[in-house]
Short mmCIF file of C-alpha atoms in Angstrom, two decimals:
data_model
loop_
_atom_site.label_atom_id
_atom_site.label_comp_id
_atom_site.label_asym_id
_atom_site.label_seq_id
_atom_site.Cartn_x
_atom_site.Cartn_y
_atom_site.Cartn_z
CA MET R 675 -42.78 1.04 47.98
CA LYS R 676 -40.18 3.78 48.17
CA GLU R 677 -37.42 1.26 48.80
CA ARG R 678 -38.36 -0.74 45.73
CA LEU R 679 -38.21 2.32 43.47
CA VAL R 680 -34.78 3.21 44.90
CA THR R 681 -33.58 -0.30 44.30
CA LEU R 682 -34.99 -0.29 40.73
CA GLY R 683 -33.27 3.06 40.02
CA LEU R 684 -29.90 1.88 41.34
CA ALA R 685 -30.16 -1.33 39.40
CA ALA R 686 -30.87 0.63 36.23
CA CYS R 687 -27.83 2.84 36.89
CA ALA R 688 -25.64 -0.22 37.51
CA LEU R 689 -26.79 -1.75 34.24
CA ALA R 690 -26.17 1.49 32.33
CA LEU R 691 -22.68 1.75 33.92
CA PHE R 692 -21.94 -1.85 33.13
CA TRP R 693 -23.06 -1.25 29.47
CA LEU R 694 -20.91 1.86 29.19
CA LEU R 695 -17.73 0.33 30.60
CA LEU R 696 -17.89 -3.15 29.13
CA PHE R 697 -19.08 -2.79 25.54
CA PRO R 698 -17.07 -0.88 22.96
CA LYS R 699 -18.76 2.10 21.34
CA PRO R 700 -18.78 2.67 17.56
CA GLU R 701 -16.23 5.24 16.53
CA GLY R 702 -17.10 8.17 14.31
CA PRO R 703 -15.48 8.66 10.94
CA GLN R 704 -11.75 9.14 11.24
CA THR R 705 -10.37 12.36 9.88
CA VAL R 706 -7.15 12.24 7.90
CA PRO R 707 -4.77 15.13 8.60
CA ARG R 708 -4.60 17.47 5.59
CA PRO R 709 -1.30 19.09 4.54
CA MET R 710 -1.16 22.43 6.28
CA THR R 711 1.56 24.84 7.21
CA SER R 712 0.98 24.36 10.91
CA GLY R 713 0.58 20.57 10.57
CA ALA R 714 3.24 18.74 12.58
CA GLU R 715 2.07 15.38 11.20
CA GLY R 716 3.85 13.70 8.41
CA GLU R 717 1.42 15.24 5.93
CA GLY R 718 2.19 18.87 6.88
CA TYR R 719 4.46 21.64 5.70
CA LEU R 720 5.73 22.68 9.19
CA GLY R 721 9.43 22.00 8.23
CA ALA R 722 9.20 24.20 5.12
CA PHE R 723 7.33 26.87 7.08
CA ARG R 724 10.00 26.96 9.79
CA TRP R 725 12.85 26.96 7.26
CA LEU R 726 11.39 29.85 5.31
CA LYS R 727 10.71 31.84 8.49
CA ALA R 728 14.28 31.22 9.73
CA SER R 729 15.57 32.34 6.35
CA GLY R 730 13.79 35.70 6.80
CA VAL R 731 10.99 35.02 4.32
CA GLN R 732 7.70 36.49 5.41
CA THR R 733 5.19 33.66 5.67
CA LEU R 734 1.46 33.68 6.16
CA GLU R 735 -1.07 30.83 6.49
CA LEU R 736 -4.05 31.43 4.24
CA HIS R 737 -7.13 29.60 5.40
CA LYS R 738 -9.62 31.49 3.31
CA ARG R 739 -11.31 30.86 -0.04
CA PHE R 740 -9.50 32.54 -2.92
CA ASP R 741 -12.31 34.99 -3.63
CA GLN R 742 -12.69 36.30 -0.09
CA PRO R 743 -11.43 39.78 0.78
CA GLY R 744 -7.82 39.70 1.98
CA ALA R 745 -6.99 36.54 0.20
CA GLY R 746 -5.17 38.19 -2.67
CA THR R 747 -3.15 40.71 -0.70
CA LEU R 748 -0.37 38.75 0.86
CA SER R 749 2.23 41.55 0.74
CA ALA R 750 2.27 45.36 0.60
CA SER R 751 3.31 45.29 -3.15
CA GLY R 752 0.69 42.78 -4.17
CA SER R 753 3.19 40.92 -6.39
CA GLY R 754 6.09 38.57 -5.85
CA ASN R 755 4.22 36.21 -3.60
CA LEU R 756 4.32 32.40 -3.65
CA LEU R 757 1.16 30.44 -2.85
CA ILE R 758 1.71 26.77 -2.09
CA THR R 759 -1.53 24.79 -2.45
CA THR R 760 -2.16 21.07 -2.22
CA LEU R 761 -4.72 19.22 -4.30
CA PRO R 762 -7.30 17.75 -3.99
CA TYR R 763 -9.11 20.41 -1.98
CA LYS R 764 -11.59 19.44 0.74
CA ALA R 765 -14.15 21.62 -0.97
CA THR R 766 -14.34 22.28 -4.66
CA LEU R 767 -13.53 25.72 -6.05
CA ASN R 768 -16.28 27.90 -7.37
CA PRO R 769 -15.85 29.89 -10.65
CA ALA R 770 -15.22 33.19 -8.73
CA GLU R 771 -12.24 31.61 -7.01
CA TYR R 772 -10.70 30.53 -10.34
CA THR R 773 -11.09 34.10 -11.64
CA ALA R 774 -9.61 35.62 -8.38
CA LEU R 775 -6.69 33.19 -8.49
CA ALA R 776 -5.99 33.92 -12.15
CA SER R 777 -6.01 37.66 -11.61
CA TRP R 778 -3.71 37.24 -8.57
CA ILE R 779 -1.24 35.32 -10.80
CA GLU R 780 -1.44 37.99 -13.49
CA LYS R 781 -0.28 40.54 -10.93
CA GLY R 782 3.09 38.82 -10.81
CA ASN R 783 2.51 36.14 -8.18
CA VAL R 784 3.39 32.42 -8.35
CA LEU R 785 1.22 29.40 -7.65
CA LEU R 786 2.96 26.19 -6.64
CA ILE R 787 0.51 23.18 -7.01
CA ILE R 788 1.41 20.09 -5.04
CA ALA R 789 -0.80 17.25 -6.22
CA ALA R 790 -0.70 13.49 -5.61
CA LEU R 791 -0.80 12.39 -9.22
CA ASP R 792 1.33 9.22 -9.06
CA ASP R 793 0.79 8.12 -5.46
CA THR R 794 -2.12 8.10 -3.03
CA PRO R 795 -1.55 9.59 0.37
CA LEU R 796 -4.48 9.26 2.77
CA TRP R 797 -5.58 12.84 2.34
CA SER R 798 -5.91 12.49 -1.44
CA ALA R 799 -8.32 9.56 -1.12
CA ILE R 800 -11.24 11.97 -0.68
CA SER R 801 -11.46 12.78 -4.37
CA PRO R 802 -11.13 9.97 -6.90
CA ASN R 803 -10.28 12.19 -9.83
CA PHE R 804 -8.98 15.68 -9.26
CA VAL R 805 -6.90 15.87 -12.48
CA PRO R 806 -9.40 18.23 -14.12
CA GLU R 807 -9.06 20.62 -11.25
CA VAL R 808 -5.21 20.53 -11.56
CA GLN R 809 -5.53 21.14 -15.34
CA ARG R 810 -7.84 24.09 -14.75
CA LEU R 811 -5.58 25.67 -12.08
CA SER R 812 -2.35 25.16 -14.00
CA ASN R 813 -3.54 25.57 -17.61
CA ILE R 814 -1.62 22.35 -18.43
CA GLU R 815 -3.28 19.37 -20.02
CA PHE R 816 -2.41 15.94 -18.65
CA THR R 817 -2.81 12.63 -20.46
CA ALA R 818 -2.02 9.19 -19.16
CA VAL R 819 0.63 7.28 -21.11
CA GLU R 820 1.17 3.61 -20.44
CA SER R 821 4.75 2.48 -20.80
CA SER R 822 5.31 -0.26 -23.40
CA ALA R 823 8.30 -1.78 -21.62
CA THR R 824 7.88 -2.83 -17.96
CA ASP R 825 11.60 -3.60 -17.49
CA PRO R 826 13.47 -0.39 -16.71
CA VAL R 827 16.72 -1.82 -17.99
CA SER R 828 15.41 -2.50 -21.46
CA LYS R 829 14.05 1.02 -21.98
CA VAL R 830 15.90 3.07 -24.54
#
């Protein structure tokens, strides 16, 4: 009886090993690399980060929400900073973040918004319409205008 149980157990292990090795497993959702300062992929800002650092510009990676403590103090003076941000965000901004960002800009800082408005990189496919967020951050209103002439030579 004991020999039969051992044989049955080994047969079950062999079947499980056969299943694991031979049949492909479903892959989880693929993550698309987002543009980040430390990102060495084609979507990142590593080249700009290294260039600024080599030029003597103090750089800092900010991986916090805009309304968290420490997010608005990037230098000792509190002004003269440049924040480069890429839209669409992975998570939407809450109203407190818009207020914190607006007050940070009023202190003499600059916000550079990089947004995929006319092309579609893989990372921008997560949000179908982020133009309202760009408009709210930049205080600029965008409207789509369709060109009447499709031939670039005939445009005046």
